[in-house]
Structures are given as structure tokens and as C-alpha cells.
PDB file of C-alpha atoms and ligand atoms in Angstrom:
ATOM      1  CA  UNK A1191     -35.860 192.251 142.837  1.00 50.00           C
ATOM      2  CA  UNK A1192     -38.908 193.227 141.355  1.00 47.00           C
ATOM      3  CA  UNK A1193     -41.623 192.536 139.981  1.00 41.00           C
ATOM      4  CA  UNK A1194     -41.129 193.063 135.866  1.00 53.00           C
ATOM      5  CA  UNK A1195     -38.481 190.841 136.366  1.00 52.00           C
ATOM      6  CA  UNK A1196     -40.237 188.596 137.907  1.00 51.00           C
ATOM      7  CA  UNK A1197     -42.736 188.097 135.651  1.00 52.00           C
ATOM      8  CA  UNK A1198     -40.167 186.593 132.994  1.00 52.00           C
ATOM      9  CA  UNK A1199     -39.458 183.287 132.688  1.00 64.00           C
ATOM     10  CA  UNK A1200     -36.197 183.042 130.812  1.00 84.00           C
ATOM     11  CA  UNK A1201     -33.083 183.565 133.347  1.00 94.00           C
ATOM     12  CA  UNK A1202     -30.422 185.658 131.812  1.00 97.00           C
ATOM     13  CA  UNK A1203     -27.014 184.237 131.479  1.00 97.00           C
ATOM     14  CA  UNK A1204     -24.500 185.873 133.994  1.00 98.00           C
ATOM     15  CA  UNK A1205     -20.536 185.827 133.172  1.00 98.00           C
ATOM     16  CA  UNK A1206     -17.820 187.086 135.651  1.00 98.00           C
ATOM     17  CA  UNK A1207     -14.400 187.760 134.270  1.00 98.00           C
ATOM     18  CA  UNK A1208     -10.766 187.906 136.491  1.00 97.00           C
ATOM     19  CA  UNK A1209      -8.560 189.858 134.155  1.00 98.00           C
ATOM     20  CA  UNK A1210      -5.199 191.875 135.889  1.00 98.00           C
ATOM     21  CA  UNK A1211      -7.051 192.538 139.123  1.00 98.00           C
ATOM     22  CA  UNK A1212      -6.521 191.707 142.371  1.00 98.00           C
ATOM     23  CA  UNK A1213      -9.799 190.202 143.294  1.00 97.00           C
ATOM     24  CA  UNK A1214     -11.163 192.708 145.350  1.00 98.00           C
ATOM     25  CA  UNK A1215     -13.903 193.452 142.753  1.00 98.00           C
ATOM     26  CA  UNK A1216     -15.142 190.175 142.858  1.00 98.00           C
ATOM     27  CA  UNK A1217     -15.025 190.434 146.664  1.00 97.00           C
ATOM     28  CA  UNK A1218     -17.067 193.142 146.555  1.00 97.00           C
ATOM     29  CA  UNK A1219     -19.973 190.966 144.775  1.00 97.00           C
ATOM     30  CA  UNK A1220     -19.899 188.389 147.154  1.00 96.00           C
ATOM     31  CA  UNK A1221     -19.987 191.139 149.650  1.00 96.00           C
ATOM     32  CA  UNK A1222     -23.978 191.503 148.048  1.00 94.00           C
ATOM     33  CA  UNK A1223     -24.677 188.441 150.626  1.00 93.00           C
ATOM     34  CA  UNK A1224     -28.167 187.631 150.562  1.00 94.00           C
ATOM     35  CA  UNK A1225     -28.949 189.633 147.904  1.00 94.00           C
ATOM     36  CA  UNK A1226     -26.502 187.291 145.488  1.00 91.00           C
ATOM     37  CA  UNK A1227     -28.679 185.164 146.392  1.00 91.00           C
ATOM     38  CA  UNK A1228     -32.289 186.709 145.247  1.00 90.00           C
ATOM     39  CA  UNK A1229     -30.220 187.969 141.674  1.00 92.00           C
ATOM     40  CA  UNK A1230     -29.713 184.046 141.192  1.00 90.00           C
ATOM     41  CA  UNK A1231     -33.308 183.804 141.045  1.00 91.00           C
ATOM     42  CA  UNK A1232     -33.005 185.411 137.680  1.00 92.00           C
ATOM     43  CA  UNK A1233     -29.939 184.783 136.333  1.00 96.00           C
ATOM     44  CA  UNK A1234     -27.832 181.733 135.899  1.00 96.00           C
ATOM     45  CA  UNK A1235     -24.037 181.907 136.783  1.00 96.00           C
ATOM     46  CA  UNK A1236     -22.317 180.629 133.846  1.00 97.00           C
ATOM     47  CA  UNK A1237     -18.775 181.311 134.313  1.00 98.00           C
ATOM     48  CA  UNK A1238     -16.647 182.837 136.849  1.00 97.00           C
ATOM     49  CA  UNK A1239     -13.791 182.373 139.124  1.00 95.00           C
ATOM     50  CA  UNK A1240     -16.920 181.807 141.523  1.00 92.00           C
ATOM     51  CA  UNK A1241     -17.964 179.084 139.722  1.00 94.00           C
ATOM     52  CA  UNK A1242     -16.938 175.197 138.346  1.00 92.00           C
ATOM     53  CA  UNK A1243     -17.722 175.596 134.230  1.00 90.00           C
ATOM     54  CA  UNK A1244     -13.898 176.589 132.823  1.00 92.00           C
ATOM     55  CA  UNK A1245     -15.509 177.865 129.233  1.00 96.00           C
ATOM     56  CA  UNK A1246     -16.563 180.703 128.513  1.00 98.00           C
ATOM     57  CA  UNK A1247     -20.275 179.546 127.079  1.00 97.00           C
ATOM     58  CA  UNK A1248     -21.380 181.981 123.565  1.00 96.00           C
ATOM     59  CA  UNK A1249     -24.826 183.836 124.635  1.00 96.00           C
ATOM     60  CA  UNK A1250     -24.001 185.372 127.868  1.00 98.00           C
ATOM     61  CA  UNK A1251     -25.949 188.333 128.650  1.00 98.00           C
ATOM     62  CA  UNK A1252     -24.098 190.194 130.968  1.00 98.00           C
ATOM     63  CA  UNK A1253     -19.895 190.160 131.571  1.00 98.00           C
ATOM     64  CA  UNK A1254     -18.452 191.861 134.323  1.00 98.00           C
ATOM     65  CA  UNK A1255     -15.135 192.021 133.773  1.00 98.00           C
ATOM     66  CA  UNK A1256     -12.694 193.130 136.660  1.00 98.00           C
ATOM     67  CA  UNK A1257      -9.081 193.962 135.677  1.00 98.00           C
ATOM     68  CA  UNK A1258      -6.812 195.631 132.908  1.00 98.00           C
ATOM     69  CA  UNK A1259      -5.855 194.092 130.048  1.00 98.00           C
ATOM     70  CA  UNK A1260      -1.874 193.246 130.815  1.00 98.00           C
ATOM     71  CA  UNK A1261      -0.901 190.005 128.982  1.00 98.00           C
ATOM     72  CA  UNK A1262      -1.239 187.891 125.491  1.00 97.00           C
ATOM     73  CA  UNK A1263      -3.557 185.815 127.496  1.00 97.00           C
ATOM     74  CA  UNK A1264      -5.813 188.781 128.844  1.00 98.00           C
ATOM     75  CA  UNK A1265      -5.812 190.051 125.100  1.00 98.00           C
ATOM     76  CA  UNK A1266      -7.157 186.848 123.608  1.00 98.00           C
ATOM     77  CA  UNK A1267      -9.831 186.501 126.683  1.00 98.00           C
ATOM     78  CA  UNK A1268     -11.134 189.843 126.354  1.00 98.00           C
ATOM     79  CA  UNK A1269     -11.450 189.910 122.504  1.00 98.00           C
ATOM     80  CA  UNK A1270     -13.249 186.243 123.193  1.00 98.00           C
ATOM     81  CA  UNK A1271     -15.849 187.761 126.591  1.00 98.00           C
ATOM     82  CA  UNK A1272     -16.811 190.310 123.766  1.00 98.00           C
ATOM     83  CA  UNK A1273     -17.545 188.749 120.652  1.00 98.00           C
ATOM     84  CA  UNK A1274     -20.163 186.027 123.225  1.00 98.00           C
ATOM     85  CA  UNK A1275     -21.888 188.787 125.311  1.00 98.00           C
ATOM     86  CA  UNK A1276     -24.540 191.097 124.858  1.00 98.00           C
ATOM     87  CA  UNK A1277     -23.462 193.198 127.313  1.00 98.00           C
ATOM     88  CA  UNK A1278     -20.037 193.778 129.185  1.00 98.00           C
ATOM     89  CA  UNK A1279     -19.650 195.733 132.273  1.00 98.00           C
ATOM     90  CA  UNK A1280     -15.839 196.935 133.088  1.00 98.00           C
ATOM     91  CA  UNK A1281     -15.932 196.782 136.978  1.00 98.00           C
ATOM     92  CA  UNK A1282     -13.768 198.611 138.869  1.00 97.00           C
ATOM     93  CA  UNK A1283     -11.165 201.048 138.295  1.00 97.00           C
ATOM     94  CA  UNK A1284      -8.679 198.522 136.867  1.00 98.00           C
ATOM     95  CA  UNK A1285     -11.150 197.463 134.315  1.00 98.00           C
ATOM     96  CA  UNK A1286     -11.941 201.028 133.289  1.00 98.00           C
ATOM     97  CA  UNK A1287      -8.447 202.994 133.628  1.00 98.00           C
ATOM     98  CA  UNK A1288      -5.591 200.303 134.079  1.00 98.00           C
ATOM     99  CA  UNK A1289      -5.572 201.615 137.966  1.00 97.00           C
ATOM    100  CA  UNK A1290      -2.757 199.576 139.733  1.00 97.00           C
ATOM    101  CA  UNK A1291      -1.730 197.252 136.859  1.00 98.00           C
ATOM    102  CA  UNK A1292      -0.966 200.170 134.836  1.00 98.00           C
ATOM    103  CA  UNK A1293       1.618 201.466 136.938  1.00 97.00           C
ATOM    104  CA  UNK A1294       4.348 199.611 135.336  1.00 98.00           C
ATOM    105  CA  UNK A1295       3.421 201.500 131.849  1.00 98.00           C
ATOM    106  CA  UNK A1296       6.535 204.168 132.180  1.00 98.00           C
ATOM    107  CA  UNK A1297       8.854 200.639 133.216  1.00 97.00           C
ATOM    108  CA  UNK A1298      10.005 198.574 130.368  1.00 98.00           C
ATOM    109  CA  UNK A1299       8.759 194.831 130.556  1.00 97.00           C
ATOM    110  CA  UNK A1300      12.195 193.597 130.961  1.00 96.00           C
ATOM    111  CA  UNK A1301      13.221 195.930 133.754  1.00 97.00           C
ATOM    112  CA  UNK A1302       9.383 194.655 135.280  1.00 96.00           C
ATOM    113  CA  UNK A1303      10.643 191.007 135.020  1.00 95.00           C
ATOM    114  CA  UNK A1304      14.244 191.791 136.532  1.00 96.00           C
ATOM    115  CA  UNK A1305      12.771 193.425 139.176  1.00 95.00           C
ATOM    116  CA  UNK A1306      10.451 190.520 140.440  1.00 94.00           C
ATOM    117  CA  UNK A1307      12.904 188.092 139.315  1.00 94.00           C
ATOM    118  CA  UNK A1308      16.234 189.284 140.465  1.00 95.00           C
ATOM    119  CA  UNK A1309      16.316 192.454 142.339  1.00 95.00           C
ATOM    120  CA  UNK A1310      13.482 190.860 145.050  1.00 94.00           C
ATOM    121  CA  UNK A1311      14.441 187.341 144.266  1.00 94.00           C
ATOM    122  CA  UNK A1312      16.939 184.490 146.548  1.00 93.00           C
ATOM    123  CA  UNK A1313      17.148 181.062 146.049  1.00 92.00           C
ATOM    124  CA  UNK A1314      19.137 179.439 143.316  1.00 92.00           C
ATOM    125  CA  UNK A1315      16.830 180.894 140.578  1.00 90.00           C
ATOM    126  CA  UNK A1316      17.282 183.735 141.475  1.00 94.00           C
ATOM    127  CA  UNK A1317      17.503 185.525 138.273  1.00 92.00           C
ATOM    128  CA  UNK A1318      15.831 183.273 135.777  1.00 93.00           C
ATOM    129  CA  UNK A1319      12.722 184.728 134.428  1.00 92.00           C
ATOM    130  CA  UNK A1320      10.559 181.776 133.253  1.00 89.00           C
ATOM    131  CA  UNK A1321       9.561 181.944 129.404  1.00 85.00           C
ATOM    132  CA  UNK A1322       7.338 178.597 129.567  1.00 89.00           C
ATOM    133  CA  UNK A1323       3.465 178.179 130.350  1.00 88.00           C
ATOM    134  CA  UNK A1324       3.428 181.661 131.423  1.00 91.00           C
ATOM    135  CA  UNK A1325       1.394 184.482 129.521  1.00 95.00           C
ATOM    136  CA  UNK A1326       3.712 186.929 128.232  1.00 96.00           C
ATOM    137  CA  UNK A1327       2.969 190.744 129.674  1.00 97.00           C
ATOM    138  CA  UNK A1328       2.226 193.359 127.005  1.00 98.00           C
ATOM    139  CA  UNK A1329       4.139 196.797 126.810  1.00 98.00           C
ATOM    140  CA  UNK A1330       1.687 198.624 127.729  1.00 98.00           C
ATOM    141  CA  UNK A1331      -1.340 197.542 130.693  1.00 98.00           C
ATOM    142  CA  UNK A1332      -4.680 198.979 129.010  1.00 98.00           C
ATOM    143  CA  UNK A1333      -7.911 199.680 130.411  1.00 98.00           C
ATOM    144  CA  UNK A1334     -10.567 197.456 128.230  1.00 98.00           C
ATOM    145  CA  UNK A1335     -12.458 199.636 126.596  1.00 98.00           C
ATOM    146  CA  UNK A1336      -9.239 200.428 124.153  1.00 98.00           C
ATOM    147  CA  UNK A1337      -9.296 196.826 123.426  1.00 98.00           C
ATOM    148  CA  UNK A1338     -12.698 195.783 123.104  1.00 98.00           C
ATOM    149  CA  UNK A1339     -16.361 197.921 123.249  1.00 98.00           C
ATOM    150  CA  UNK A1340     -17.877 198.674 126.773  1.00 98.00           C
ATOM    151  CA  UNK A1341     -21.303 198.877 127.923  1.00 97.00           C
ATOM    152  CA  UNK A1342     -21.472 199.861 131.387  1.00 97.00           C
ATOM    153  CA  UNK A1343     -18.625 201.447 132.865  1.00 97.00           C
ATOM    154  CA  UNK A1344     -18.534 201.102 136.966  1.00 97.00           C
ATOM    155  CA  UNK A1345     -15.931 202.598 138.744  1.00 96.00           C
ATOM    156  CA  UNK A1346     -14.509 201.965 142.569  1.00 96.00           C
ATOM    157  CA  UNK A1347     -11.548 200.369 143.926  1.00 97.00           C
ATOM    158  CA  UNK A1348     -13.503 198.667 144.229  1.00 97.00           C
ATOM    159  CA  UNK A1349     -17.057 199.256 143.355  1.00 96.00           C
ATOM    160  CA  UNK A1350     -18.877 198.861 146.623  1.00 96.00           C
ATOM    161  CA  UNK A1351     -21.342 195.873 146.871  1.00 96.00           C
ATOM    162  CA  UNK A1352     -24.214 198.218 146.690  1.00 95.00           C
ATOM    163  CA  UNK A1353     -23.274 199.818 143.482  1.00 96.00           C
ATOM    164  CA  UNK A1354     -22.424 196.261 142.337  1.00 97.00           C
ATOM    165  CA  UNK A1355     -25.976 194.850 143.072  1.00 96.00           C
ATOM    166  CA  UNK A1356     -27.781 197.807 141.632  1.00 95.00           C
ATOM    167  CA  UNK A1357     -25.849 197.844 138.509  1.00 96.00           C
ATOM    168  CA  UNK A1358     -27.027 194.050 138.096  1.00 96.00           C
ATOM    169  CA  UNK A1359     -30.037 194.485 139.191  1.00 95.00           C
ATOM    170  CA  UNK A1360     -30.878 197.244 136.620  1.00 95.00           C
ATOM    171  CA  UNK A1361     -29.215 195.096 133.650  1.00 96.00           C
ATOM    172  CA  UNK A1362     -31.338 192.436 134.536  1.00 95.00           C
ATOM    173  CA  UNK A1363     -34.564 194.405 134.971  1.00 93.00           C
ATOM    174  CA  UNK A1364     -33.302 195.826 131.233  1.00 93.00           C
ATOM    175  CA  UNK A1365     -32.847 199.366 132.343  1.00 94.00           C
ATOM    176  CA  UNK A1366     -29.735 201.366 131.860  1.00 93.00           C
ATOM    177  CA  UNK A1367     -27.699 202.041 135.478  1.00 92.00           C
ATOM    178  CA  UNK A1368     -27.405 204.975 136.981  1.00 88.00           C
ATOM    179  CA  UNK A1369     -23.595 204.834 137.571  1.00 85.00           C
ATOM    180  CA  UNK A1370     -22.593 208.139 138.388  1.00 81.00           C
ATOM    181  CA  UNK A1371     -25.294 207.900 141.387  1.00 80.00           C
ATOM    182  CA  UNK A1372     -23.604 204.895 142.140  1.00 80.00           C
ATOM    183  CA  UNK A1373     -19.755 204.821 142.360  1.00 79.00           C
ATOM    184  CA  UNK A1374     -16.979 206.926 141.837  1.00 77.00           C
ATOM    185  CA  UNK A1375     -13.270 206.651 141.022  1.00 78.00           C
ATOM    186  CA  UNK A1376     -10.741 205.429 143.971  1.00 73.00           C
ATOM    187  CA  UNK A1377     -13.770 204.788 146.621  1.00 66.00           C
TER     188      UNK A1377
HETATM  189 FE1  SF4 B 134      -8.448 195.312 142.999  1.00 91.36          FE
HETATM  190 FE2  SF4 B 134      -9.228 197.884 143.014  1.00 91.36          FE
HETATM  191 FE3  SF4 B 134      -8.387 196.745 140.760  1.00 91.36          FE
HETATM  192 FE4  SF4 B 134     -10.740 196.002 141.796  1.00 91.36          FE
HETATM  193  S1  SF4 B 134     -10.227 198.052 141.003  1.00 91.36           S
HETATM  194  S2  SF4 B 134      -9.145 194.640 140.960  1.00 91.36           S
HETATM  195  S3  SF4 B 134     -10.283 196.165 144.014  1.00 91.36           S
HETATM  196  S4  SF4 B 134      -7.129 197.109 142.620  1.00 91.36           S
END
């Protein structure tokens, strides 16, 4: 960390989001160790899958958001992380292309749900797709920027914790990253 943003007294707000991923992005930050660690010093942890607080607070600085956009529930979330950050990162290759999630988008939703539900299912239920407390999955998976504005786009499946901490570290420091130095597609 340096020392301009040391010199600052204000710690920004820091938001992680857990959209249609499969966590590995958000491994990949807690694979910064130590250096999570001296980025605390300067920003507070407000919400995250990391993390106790279950709303998402208005005035967050920086959103990472890991994950496609794949449900009614991922659509309201994103459109909500937007409109209360200043700046939103889409981290990892889910976030910025669709990636994995998206490889149901030639498979109709139905034939998704009969597949999971009855083709690989036993049991007795075998068969019954549940239509209660569960968010329902969107035609189409999308990558967020068609659904809300991006900032920062870092690729990686996922981003590797160095790319990760430097990203932060220049956000937080108020520079733009360097991402293309940084990170590439599928690495
Ligand atoms: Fe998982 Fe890769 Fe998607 Fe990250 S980009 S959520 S590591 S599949």
C-alpha cells in the first residue's frame, strides 16, 4: 500500500458481489493472504459473502461483482449493486462474458430444468421441478455489462490473486488499472 493512500483518512467502502459464479473468484481474493489484510487498512468490507451485514449499504465505492447475470433474482441485485456504487468491477470471466453459466444459452430453460430435475434425478421427486422460493432462471445468461454499466473489466477464470490485489489496490489509490497487464481471458 502506499503512501498517497495512506495519507487519507476516510476508508473507502468495499462491496463484494456472488452473482452465477462458482466462487472461485472470490477464492482468488482470499488467495491475496496477507495482503487482504494491509487493503483493510483502507477500506472497510461492507458486504460480501465474506462478510456478516446481509444489505447491500447505498455509498459503496467499489463492487466487485463475480458471476453472470442468470436469474430474476441476479437481475434485481445487479440493477440494485449499480444504482449504490461508484464504481463496479466485473471480476472474472463469468462476470464479463457469461463464461460457464452461459452455456445453457442455445438450451431452452425448460429442457435446463428437465435435465437437472429428471434426466439426472432418483428419488420420489424425481421429476418435480420446484416453482416456490426459488429465483426463476432467465432465457438467456448475460454477462453484466448488458445489464448494468461497468467500470473495470477484469478477466481470468479466475482472475489470479495478484491481478485481484492490484486492481484494488489501484481503485483505492484512485488510479485507473492496468488490466490488460494484468489478466487475461481463461487463465
Ligand atoms: Fe468460477 Fe471462473 Fe466463473 Fe470465476 S470466472 S466464477 S472462477 S467459473
Amino acid at each position: 500500500m502506499t503512501a498517497r493512500r495512506t495519507k487519507m483518512t476516510k476508508k473507502l467502502k468495499l462491496a463484494t458481489v456472488w452473482l452465477d459464479g462458482c466462487s472461485g473468484c472470490h477464492m482468488s481474493l482470499l488467495d491475496t493472504d496477507e495482503r487482504l489484510l494491509d487493503l483493510l487498512a483502507h477500506v472497510d468490507l461492507v458486504y460480501s459473502p465474506l462478510v456478516d451485514p446481509k444489505v447491500f449499504p447505498e455509498d459503496v465505492d467499489i463492487a466487485l461483482v463475480e458471476g453472470a447475470v442468470s436469474s430474476d433474482e441476479d437481475l434485481h441485485k445487479i440493477r440494485m449493486v449499480r444504482s449504490r456504487s461508484k464504481t463496479l468491477v466485473a471480476l472474472g470471466d463469468c462476470a464479463v462474458t457469461s463464461n460457464v453459466p452461459g452455456m445453457r444459452n442455445p438450451i431452452l430453460v425448460r429442457d435446463v430444468l428437465l435435465r437437472a430435475y429428471e434426466e439426472n434425478a432418483d428419488g420420489p421427486r424425481r421429476g418435480v421441478i420446484p416453482t416456490e422460493q426459488l429465483p426463476t432462471l432467465l432465457p438467456y445468461v448475460r454477462p453484466v455489462h448488458e445489464i448494468v454499466t461497468v467500470d473495470v473489466f477484469l478477466p481470468g477464470c479466475p482472475p489470479p490473486a495478484d491481478a485481484i490485489f492490484a486492481t484494488l489496490l489501484a481503485l483505492v489509490e484512485g488510479r485507473q488499472p492496468e488490466v490488460a497487464a494484468l489478466s487475461r481471458f481463461g487463465k
